mmCIF file of C-alpha atoms in Angstrom:
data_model
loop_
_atom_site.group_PDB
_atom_site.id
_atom_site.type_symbol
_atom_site.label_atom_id
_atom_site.label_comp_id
_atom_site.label_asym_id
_atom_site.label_seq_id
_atom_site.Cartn_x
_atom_site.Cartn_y
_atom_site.Cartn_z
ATOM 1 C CA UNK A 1 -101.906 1.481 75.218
ATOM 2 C CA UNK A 2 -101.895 2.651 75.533
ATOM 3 C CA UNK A 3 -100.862 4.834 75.343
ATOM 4 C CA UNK A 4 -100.638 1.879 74.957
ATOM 5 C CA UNK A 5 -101.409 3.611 77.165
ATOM 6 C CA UNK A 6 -101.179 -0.081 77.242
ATOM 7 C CA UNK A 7 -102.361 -2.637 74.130
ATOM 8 C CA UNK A 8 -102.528 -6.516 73.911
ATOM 9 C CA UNK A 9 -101.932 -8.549 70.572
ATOM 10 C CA UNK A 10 -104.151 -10.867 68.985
ATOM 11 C CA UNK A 11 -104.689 -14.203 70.706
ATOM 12 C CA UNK A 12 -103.272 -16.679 68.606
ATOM 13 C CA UNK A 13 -103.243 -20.490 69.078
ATOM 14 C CA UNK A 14 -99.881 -22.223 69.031
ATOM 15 C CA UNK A 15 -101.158 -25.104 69.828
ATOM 16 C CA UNK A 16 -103.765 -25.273 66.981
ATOM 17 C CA UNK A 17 -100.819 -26.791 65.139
ATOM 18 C CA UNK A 18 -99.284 -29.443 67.484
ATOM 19 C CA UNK A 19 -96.163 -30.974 67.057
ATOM 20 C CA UNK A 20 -95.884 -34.478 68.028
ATOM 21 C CA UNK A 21 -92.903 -36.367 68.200
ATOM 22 C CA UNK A 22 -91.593 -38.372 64.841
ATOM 23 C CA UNK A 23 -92.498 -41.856 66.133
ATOM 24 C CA UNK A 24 -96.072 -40.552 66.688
ATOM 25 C CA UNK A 25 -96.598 -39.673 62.765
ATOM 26 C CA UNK A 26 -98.542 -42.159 60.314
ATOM 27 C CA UNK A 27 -99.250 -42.295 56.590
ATOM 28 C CA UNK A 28 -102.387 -43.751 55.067
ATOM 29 C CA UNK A 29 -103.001 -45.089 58.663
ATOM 30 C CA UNK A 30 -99.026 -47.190 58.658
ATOM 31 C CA UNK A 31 -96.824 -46.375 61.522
ATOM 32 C CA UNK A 32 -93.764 -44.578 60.414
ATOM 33 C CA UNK A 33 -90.705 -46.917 60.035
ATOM 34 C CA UNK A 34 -93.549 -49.330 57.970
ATOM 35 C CA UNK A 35 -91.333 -47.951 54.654
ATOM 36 C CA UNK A 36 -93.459 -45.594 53.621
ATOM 37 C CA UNK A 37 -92.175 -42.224 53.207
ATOM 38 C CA UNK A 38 -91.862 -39.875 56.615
ATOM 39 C CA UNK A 39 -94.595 -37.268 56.896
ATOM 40 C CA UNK A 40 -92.297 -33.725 58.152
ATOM 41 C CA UNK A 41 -94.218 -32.065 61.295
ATOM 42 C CA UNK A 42 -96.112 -29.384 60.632
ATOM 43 C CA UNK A 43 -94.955 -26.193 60.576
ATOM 44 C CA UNK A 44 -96.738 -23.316 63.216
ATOM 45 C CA UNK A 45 -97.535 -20.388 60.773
ATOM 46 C CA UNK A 46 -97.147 -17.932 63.343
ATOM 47 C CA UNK A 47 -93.307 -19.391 64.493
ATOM 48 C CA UNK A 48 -92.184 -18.542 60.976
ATOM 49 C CA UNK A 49 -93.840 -14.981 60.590
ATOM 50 C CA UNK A 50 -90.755 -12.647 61.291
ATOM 51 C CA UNK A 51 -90.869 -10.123 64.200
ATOM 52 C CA UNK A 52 -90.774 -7.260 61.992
ATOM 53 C CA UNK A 53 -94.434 -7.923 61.006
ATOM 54 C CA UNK A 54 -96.140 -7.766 64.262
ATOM 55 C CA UNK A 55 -93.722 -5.036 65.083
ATOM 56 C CA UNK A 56 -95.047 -2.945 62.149
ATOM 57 C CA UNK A 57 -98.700 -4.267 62.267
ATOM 58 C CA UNK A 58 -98.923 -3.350 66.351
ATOM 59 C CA UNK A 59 -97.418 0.281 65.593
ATOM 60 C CA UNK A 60 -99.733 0.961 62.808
ATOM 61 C CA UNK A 61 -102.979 -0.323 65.185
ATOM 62 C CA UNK A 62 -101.815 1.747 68.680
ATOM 63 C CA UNK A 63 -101.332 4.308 67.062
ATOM 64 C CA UNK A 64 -104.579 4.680 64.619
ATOM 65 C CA UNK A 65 -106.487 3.566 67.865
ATOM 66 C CA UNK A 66 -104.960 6.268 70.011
ATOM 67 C CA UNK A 67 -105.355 9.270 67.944
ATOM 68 C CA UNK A 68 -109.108 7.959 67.242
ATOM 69 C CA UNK A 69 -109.680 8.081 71.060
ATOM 70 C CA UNK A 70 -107.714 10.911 72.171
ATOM 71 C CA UNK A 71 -109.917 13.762 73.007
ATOM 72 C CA UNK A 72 -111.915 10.949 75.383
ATOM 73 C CA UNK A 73 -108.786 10.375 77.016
ATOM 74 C CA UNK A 74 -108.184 14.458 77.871
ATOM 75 C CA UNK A 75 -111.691 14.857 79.068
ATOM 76 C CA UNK A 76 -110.935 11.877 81.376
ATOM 77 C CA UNK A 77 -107.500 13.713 82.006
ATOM 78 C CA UNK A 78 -108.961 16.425 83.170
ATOM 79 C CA UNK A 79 -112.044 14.823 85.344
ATOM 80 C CA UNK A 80 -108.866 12.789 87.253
ATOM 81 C CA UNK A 81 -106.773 15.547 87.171
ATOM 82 C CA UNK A 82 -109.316 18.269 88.214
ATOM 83 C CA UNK A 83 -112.223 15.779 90.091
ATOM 84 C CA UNK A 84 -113.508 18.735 92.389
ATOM 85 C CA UNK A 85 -114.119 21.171 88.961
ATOM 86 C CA UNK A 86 -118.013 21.175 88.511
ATOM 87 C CA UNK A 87 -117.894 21.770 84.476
ATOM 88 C CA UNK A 88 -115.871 18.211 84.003
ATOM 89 C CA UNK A 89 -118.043 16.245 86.654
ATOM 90 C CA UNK A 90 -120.081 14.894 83.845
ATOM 91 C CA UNK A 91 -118.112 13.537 80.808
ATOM 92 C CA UNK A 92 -120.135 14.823 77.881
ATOM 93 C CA UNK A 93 -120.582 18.287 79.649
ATOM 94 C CA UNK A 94 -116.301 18.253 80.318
ATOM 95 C CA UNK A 95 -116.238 17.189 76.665
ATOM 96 C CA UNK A 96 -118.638 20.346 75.554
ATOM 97 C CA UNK A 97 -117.122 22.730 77.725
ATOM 98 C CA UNK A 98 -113.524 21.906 76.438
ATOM 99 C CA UNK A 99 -114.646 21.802 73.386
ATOM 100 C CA UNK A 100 -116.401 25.750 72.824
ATOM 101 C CA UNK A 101 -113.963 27.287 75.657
ATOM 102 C CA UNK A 102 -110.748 26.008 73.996
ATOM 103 C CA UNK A 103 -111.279 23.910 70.720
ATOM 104 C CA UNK A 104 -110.551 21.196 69.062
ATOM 105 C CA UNK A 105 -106.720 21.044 68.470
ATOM 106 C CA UNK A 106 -105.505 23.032 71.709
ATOM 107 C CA UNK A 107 -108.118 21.731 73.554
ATOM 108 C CA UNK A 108 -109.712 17.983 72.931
ATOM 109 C CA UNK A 109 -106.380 17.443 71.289
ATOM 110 C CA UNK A 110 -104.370 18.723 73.534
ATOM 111 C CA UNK A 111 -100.942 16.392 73.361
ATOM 112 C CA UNK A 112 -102.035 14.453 70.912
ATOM 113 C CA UNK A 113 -98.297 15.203 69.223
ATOM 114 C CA UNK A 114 -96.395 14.318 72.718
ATOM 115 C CA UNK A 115 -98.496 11.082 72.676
ATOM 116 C CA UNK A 116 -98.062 10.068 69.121
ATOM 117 C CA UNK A 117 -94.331 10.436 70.170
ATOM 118 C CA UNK A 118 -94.549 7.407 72.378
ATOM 119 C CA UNK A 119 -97.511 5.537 70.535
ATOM 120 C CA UNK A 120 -96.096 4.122 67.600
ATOM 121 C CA UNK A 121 -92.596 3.115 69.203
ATOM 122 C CA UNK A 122 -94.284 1.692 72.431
ATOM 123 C CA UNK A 123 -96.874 -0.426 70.284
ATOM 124 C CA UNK A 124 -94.170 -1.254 68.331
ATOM 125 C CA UNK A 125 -92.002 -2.525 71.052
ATOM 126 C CA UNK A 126 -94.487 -4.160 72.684
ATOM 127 C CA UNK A 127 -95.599 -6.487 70.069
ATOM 128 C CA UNK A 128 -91.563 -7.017 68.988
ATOM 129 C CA UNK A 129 -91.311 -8.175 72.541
ATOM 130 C CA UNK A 130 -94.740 -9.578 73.512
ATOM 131 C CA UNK A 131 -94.014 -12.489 70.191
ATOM 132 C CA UNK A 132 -90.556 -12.837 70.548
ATOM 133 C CA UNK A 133 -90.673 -14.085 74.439
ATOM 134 C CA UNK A 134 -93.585 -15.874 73.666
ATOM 135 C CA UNK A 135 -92.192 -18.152 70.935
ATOM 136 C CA UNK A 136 -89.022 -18.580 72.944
ATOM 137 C CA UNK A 137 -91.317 -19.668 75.835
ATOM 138 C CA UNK A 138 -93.761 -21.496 73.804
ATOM 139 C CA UNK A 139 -91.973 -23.614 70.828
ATOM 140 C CA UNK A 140 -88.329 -23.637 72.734
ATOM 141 C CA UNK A 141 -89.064 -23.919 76.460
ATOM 142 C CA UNK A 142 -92.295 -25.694 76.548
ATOM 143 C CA UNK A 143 -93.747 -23.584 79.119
ATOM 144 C CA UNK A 144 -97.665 -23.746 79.660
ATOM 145 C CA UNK A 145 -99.692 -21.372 77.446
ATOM 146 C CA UNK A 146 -101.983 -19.415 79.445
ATOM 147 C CA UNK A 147 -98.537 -18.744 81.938
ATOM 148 C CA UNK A 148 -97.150 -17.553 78.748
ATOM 149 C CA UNK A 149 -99.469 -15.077 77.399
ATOM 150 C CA UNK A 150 -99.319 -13.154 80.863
ATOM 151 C CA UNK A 151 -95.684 -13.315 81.247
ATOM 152 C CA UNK A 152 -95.503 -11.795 77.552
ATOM 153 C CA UNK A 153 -97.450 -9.519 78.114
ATOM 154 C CA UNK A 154 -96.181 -8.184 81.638
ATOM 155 C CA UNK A 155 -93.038 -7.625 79.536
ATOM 156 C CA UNK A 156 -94.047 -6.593 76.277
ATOM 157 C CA UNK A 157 -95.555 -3.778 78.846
ATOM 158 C CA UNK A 158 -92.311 -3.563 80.925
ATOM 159 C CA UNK A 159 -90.015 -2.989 77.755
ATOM 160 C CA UNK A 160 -91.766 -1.047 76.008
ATOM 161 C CA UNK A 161 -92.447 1.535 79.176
ATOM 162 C CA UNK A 162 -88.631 3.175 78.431
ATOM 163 C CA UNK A 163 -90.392 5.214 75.653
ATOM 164 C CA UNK A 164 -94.202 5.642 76.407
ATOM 165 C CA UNK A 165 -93.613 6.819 80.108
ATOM 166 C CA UNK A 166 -92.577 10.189 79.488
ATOM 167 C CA UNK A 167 -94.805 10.647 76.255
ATOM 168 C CA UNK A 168 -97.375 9.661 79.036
ATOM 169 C CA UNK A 169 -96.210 12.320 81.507
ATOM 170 C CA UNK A 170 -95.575 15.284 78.489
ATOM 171 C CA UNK A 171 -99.107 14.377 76.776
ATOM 172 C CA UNK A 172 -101.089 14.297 80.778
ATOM 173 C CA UNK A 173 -99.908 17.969 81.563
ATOM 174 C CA UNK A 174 -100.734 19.179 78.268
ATOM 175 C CA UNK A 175 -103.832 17.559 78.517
ATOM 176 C CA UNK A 176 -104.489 18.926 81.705
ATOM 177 C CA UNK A 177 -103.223 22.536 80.865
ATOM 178 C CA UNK A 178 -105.493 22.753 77.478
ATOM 179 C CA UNK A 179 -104.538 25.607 74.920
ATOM 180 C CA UNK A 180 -101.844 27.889 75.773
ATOM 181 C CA UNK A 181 -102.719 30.954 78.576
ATOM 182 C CA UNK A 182 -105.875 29.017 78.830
ATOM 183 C CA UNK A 183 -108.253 31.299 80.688
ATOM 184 C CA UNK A 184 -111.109 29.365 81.230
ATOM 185 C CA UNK A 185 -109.345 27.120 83.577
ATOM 186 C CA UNK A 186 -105.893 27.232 85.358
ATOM 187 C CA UNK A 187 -104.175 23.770 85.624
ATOM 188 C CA UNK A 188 -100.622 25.382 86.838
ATOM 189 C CA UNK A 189 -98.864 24.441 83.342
ATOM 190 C CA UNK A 190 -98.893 27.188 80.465
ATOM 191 C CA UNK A 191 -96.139 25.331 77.616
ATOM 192 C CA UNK A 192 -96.420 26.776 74.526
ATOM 193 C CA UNK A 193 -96.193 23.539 72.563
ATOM 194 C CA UNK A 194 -94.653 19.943 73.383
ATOM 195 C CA UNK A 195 -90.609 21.330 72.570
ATOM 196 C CA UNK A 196 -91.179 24.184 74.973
ATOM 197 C CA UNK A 197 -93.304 21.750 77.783
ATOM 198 C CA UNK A 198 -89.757 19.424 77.208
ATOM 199 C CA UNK A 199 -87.335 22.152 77.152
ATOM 200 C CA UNK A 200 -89.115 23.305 80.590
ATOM 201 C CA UNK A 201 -89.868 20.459 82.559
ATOM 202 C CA UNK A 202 -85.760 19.330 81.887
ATOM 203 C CA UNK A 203 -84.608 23.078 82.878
ATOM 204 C CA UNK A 204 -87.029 23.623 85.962
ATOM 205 C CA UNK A 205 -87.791 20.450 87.047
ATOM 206 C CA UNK A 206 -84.954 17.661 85.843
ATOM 207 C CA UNK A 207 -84.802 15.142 83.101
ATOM 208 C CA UNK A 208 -85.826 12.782 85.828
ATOM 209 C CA UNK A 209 -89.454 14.325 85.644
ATOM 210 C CA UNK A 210 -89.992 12.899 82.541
ATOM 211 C CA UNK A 211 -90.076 9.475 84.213
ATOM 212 C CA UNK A 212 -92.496 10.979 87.081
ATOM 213 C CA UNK A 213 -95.020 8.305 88.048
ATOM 214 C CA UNK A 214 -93.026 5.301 86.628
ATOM 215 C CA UNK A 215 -94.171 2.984 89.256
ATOM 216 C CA UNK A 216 -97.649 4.670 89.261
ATOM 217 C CA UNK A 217 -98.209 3.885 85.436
ATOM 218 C CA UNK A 218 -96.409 0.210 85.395
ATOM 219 C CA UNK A 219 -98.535 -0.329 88.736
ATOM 220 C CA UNK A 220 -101.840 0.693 86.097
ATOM 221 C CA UNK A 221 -100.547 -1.480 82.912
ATOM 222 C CA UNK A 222 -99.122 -4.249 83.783
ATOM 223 C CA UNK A 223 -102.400 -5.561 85.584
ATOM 224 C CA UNK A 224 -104.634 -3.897 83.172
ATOM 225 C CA UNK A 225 -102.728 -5.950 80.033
ATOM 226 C CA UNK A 226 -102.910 -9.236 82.093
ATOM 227 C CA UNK A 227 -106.730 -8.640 82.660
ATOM 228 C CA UNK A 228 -107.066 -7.844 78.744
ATOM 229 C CA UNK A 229 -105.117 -10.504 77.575
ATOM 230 C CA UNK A 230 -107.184 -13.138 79.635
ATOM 231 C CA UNK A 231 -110.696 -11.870 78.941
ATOM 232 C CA UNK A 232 -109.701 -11.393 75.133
ATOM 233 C CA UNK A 233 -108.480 -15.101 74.787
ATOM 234 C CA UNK A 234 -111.632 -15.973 76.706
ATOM 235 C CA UNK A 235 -114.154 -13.873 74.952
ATOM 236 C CA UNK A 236 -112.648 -15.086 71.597
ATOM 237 C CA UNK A 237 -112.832 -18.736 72.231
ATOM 238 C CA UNK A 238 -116.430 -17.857 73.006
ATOM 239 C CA UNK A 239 -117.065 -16.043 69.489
ATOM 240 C CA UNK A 240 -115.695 -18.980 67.680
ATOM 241 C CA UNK A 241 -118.314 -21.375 69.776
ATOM 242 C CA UNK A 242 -120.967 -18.694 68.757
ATOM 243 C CA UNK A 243 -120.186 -18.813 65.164
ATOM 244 C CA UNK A 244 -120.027 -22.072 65.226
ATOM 245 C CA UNK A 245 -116.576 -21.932 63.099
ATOM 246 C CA UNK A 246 -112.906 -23.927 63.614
ATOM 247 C CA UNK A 247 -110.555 -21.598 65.450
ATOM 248 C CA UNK A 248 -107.563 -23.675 63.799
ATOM 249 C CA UNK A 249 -108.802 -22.912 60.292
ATOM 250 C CA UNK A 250 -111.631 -20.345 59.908
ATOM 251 C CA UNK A 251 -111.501 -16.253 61.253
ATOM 252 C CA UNK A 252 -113.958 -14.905 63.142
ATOM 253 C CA UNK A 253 -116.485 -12.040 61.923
ATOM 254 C CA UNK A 254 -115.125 -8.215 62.041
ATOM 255 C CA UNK A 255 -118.182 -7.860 64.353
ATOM 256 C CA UNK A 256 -117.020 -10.456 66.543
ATOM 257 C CA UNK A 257 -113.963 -9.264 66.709
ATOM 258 C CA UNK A 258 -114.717 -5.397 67.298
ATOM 259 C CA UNK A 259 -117.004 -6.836 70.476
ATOM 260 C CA UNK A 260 -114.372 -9.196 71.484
ATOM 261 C CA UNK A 261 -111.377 -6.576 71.848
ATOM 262 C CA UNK A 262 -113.781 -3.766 73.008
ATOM 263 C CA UNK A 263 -115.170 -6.431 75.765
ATOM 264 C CA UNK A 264 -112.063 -7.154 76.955
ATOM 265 C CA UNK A 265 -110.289 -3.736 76.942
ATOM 266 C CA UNK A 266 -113.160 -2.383 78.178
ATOM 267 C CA UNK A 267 -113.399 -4.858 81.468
ATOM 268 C CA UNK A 268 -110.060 -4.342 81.747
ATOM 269 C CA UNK A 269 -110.307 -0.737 82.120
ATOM 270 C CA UNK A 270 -113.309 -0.564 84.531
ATOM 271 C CA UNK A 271 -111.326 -2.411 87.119
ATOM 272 C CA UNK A 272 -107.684 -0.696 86.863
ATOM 273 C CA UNK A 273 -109.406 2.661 87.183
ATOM 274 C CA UNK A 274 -108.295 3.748 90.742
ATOM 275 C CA UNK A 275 -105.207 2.609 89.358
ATOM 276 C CA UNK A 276 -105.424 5.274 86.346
ATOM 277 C CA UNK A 277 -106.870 7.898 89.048
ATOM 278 C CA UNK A 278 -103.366 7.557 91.298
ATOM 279 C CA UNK A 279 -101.173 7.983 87.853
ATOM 280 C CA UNK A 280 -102.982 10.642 86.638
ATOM 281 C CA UNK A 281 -102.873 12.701 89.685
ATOM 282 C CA UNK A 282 -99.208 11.841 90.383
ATOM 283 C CA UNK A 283 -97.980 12.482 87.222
ATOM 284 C CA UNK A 284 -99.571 16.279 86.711
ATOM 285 C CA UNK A 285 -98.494 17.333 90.155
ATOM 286 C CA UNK A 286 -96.566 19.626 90.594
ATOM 287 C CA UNK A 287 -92.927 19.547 92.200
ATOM 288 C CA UNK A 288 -91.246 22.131 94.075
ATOM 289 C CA UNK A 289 -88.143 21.586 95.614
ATOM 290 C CA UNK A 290 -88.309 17.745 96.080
ATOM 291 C CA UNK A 291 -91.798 18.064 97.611
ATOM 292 C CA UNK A 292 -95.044 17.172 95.932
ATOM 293 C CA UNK A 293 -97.803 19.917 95.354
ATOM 294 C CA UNK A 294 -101.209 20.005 93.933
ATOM 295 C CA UNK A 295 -101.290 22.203 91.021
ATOM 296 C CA UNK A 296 -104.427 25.007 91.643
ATOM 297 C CA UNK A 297 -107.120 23.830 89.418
ATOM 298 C CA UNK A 298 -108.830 27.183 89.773
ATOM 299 C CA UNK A 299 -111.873 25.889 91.721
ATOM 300 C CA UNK A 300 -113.116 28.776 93.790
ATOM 301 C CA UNK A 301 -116.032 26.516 95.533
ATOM 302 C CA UNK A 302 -114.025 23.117 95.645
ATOM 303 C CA UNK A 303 -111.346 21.898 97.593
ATOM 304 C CA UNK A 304 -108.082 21.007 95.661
ATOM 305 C CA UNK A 305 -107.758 16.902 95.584
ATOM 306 C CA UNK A 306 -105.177 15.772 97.910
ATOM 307 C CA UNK A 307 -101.778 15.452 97.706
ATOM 308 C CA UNK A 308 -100.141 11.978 96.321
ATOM 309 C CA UNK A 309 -97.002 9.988 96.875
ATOM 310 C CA UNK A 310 -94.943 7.569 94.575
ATOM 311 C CA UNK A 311 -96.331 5.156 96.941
ATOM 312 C CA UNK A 312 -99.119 2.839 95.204
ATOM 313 C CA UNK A 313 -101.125 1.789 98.291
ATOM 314 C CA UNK A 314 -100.421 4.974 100.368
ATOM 315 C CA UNK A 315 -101.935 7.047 97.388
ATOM 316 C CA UNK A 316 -104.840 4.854 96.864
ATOM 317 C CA UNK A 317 -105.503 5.132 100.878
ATOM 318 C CA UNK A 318 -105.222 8.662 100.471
ATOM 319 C CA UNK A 319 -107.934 8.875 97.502
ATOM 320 C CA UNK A 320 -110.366 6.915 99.548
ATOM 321 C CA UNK A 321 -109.935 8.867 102.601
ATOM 322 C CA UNK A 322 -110.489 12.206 101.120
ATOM 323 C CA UNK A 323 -112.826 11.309 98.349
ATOM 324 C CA UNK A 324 -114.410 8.189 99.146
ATOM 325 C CA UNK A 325 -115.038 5.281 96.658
ATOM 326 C CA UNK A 326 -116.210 7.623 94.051
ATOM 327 C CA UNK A 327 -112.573 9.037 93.965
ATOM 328 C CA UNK A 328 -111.569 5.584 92.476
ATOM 329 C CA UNK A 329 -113.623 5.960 89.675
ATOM 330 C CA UNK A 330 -113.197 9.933 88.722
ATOM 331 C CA UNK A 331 -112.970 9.082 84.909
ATOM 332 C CA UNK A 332 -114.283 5.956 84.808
ATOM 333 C CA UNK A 333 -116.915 6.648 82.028
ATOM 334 C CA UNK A 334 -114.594 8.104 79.417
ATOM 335 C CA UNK A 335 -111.861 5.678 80.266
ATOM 336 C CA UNK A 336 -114.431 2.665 79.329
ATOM 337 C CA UNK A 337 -115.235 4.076 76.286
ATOM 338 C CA UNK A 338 -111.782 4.904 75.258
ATOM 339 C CA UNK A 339 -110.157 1.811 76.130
ATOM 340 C CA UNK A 340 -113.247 -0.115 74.464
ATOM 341 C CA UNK A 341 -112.764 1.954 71.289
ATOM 342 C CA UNK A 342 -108.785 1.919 71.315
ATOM 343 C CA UNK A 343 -108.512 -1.745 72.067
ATOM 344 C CA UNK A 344 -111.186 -3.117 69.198
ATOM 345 C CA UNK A 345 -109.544 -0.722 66.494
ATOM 346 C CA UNK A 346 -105.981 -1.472 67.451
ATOM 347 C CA UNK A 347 -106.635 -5.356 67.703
ATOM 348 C CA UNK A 348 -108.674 -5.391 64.509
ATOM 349 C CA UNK A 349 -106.095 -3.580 62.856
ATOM 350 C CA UNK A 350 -103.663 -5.630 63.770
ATOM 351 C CA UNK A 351 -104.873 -8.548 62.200
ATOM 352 C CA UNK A 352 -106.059 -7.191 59.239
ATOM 353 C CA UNK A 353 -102.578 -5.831 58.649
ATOM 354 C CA UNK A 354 -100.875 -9.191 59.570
ATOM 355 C CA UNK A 355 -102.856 -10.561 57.074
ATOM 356 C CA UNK A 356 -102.310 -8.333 54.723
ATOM 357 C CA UNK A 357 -98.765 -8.559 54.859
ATOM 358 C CA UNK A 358 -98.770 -12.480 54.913
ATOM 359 C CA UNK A 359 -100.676 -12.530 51.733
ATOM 360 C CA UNK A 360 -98.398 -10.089 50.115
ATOM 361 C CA UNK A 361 -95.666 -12.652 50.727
ATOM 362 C CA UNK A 362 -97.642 -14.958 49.149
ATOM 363 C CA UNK A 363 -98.953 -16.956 52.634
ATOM 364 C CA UNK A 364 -102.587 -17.119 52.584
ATOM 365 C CA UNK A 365 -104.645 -16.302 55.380
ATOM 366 C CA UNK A 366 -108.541 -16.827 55.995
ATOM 367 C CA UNK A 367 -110.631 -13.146 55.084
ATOM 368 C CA UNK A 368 -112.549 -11.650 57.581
ATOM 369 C CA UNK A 369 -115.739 -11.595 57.105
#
C-alpha cells in the first residue's frame, strides 16, 4: 500500500444523495405535473469530481504514508526474511541493531528510493481505478454498494500491481541486504544502489525476476484491501454514531478519522500476515538455475527457513510444518504498526487533499475538525 504495499480510499456515500425518479419529486409538498416548476435531481458531489483529483490526492497520501513508515517495514523485512536470526527476533531490538550496525539511510532506509518508485504511481493508479469502476458500477449499472466497494477495490489492487510489484521485489532485497558489503549480516544480495540491484537482477537473473512473487503479493493484497475496505466503512459509520453528527452533511473529527483508518488497516494487517510471511520469503529468495534457494542469512546457531514455492497453499503448509504457527506471524508486530500508521496518514491525507482541491475550485466541503 502499500506499498500500497496496498491502500484503500476514503469511504464515501453515494447513496447519501439519492436519486429518485422524476415522477417521485414534489415542490412545496405538490406532486410534479401540479404546474409548478420541476425540481432537477440532485447532483452526487463525488460523480462530478474528475478522476484526476483522487488520482493526485491518493499519490500524494501513499506515498507520504510510506516513506513515514518505511524503516518499520525493513525491520519487519528482515524478521520475515531472516526469522531464525536472534538480533531481529524482537522488533525494537531488530530496529536498534539495524540502526547502530548500519544506519539510518543504508540501513532503516534501505530501498526507500526503489519503493518510492512504485508508491506514488501505484497509489495513483489505484485510486484512478478504484473511483472510476466504482461510479461506472454505482451511478450507471446500479449494482449493490457494499459488492461494489470490494470489487473496486480487488481491481484498483489488480491494476495498479503492473508497477508496484517489482518496486516491491527491488525495495524487499534491498531491505533485506541493508548497506552495501554489509558485514554485520549476510543476506546473499550486495547491490550497490537500486540502478545496479536493476541492472543485476535483469543480467543474472531475467527481467522476469522483477515480477518474482506476483501471485504471492496479489494473493497478500487483494484480501488484505477487501478486509480494509469493509472494516473502514464499518468503523466509520460507527464514528459518525459516536459523534453524534450527519454522515450526509457533517465530517468526522481528524481523531476519528486517524483511529478509524489505523483500526481498519491495522485489522487488516494482523490477519493477512502469513500471507505477507510467504511473499516476503518468496520474493528475496534466491534463484539459481530455475530452482529456488534460500539465501544464507549468516546464522551460525539457526537453521536457514525453508525453502518456498510460487504455490500459495503449498508455501503456507510448508511455513507451518517447519516453523509452526509462530512462522505465520514472523513480523507481525511491526507490520501492525506500519500498516496502522500508513493507512491513517494516507487516508487522512487523502481527504484533506480532496478537500482542498474542491475548495480551490470553488466547491465547498465541510472542515475537519
Amino acid at each position: 500500500m502499500f506499498n500500497l504495499t496496498s491502500s484503500i480510499p476514503i469511504v464515501r456515500q453515494p447513496s447519501d444523495h439519492p436519486i429518485p425518479p422524476h415522477g417521485d419529486f414534489t415542490t412545496g409538498g405538490e406532486p410534479v405535473g401540479s404546474g409548478l416548476p420541476v425540481i432537477e435531481p440532485p447532483i452526487d458531489e463525488e460523480s462530478q469530481r474528475p478522476i484526476w483529483q483522487s488520482v493526485l490526492a491518493g499519490g500524494i497520501g501513499g506515498a507520504i504514508g510510506d516513506s513515514v513508515m518505511h524503516s518499520l517495514d525493513t525491520v519487519k523485512t528482515r524478521q520475515q526474511g531472516a526469522p531464525n536470526v536472534l538480533k531481529y527476533r524482537n522488533m525494537w531490538g531488530a530496529y536498534r541493531s539495524i540502526f547502530i550496525e548500519e544506519g539510518l539511510m543504508r540501513g532503516l532506509y534501505g530501498g526507500y528510493f526503489a519503493a518510492m518508485v512504485g508508491s506514488f504511481p501505484s497509489a495513483a493508479i489505484f485510486f484512478g481505478t478504484y473511483e472510476f469502476s466504482k461510479r461506472k458500477m454505482i451511478y450507471e449499472w446500479g449494482v449493490n454498494e457494499t459488492t461494489t466497494y470490494l470489487i473496486s477495490g480487488l481491481l484498483g489492487d489488480l491494476v495498479s500491481s503492473i508497477v508496484y510489484v517489482p518496486s516491491e521485489v527491488l525495495k524487499t532485497r534491498l531491505q533485506l541486504q541493508g548497506r552495501y558489503n554489509n558485514t554485520y549480516f549476510d543476506s546473499g544480495y550486495n547491490y550497490r544502489n537500486l540502478r545496479d540491484a536493476i541492472k543485476t537482477i535483469v543480467k543474472t537473473e531475467g527481467f522476469s525476476t522483477l515480477f518474482f512473487g506476483y501471485k504471492a503479493t496479489l494473493a497478500r493484497d487483494l484480501p488484505f484491501s477487501a478486509l480494509q475496505f469493509a472494516f473502514y466503512e464499518k468503523f466509520r459509520q460507527l464514528a459518525f454514531n459516536i459523534e453524534n453528527k450527519n454522515i450526509k452533511e457533517d465530517a468526522l473529527s481528524i481523531t476519528s478519522e486517524i483511529l478509524t483508518g489505523a483500526s481498519a488497516g491495522g485489522l487488516a494487517g494482523i490477519i493477512t500476515t502469513p500471507l505477507d510471511v510467504v511473499k516476503t520469503r518468496v520474493q528475496t529468495q534466491q534463484s539459481y538455475k530455475g530452482e529456488l534457494r534460500v539465501i544464507d542469512l549468516n546464522a551460525t546457531t539457526q537453521s536457514k527457513p525453508s525453502t518456498l514455492t510460487n504455490s500459495m497453499i503449498q508455501s503456507l503448509r510448508t511455513v507451518y510444518r517447519t516453523e509452526g504457527i509462530t512462522g505465520y506471524f514472523s513480523g507481525v508486530g511491526p507490520r501492525f504498526i506500519w500498516t496502522s500508521v500508513q493507512s491513517s496518514i494516507m487516508l487522512l491525507l487523502y481527504q484533506v487533499l480532496l478537500r482542498g482541491i474542491d475548495n480551490s475550485f470553488g466547491v465547498s466541503q465541510p472542515e475537519l475538525e
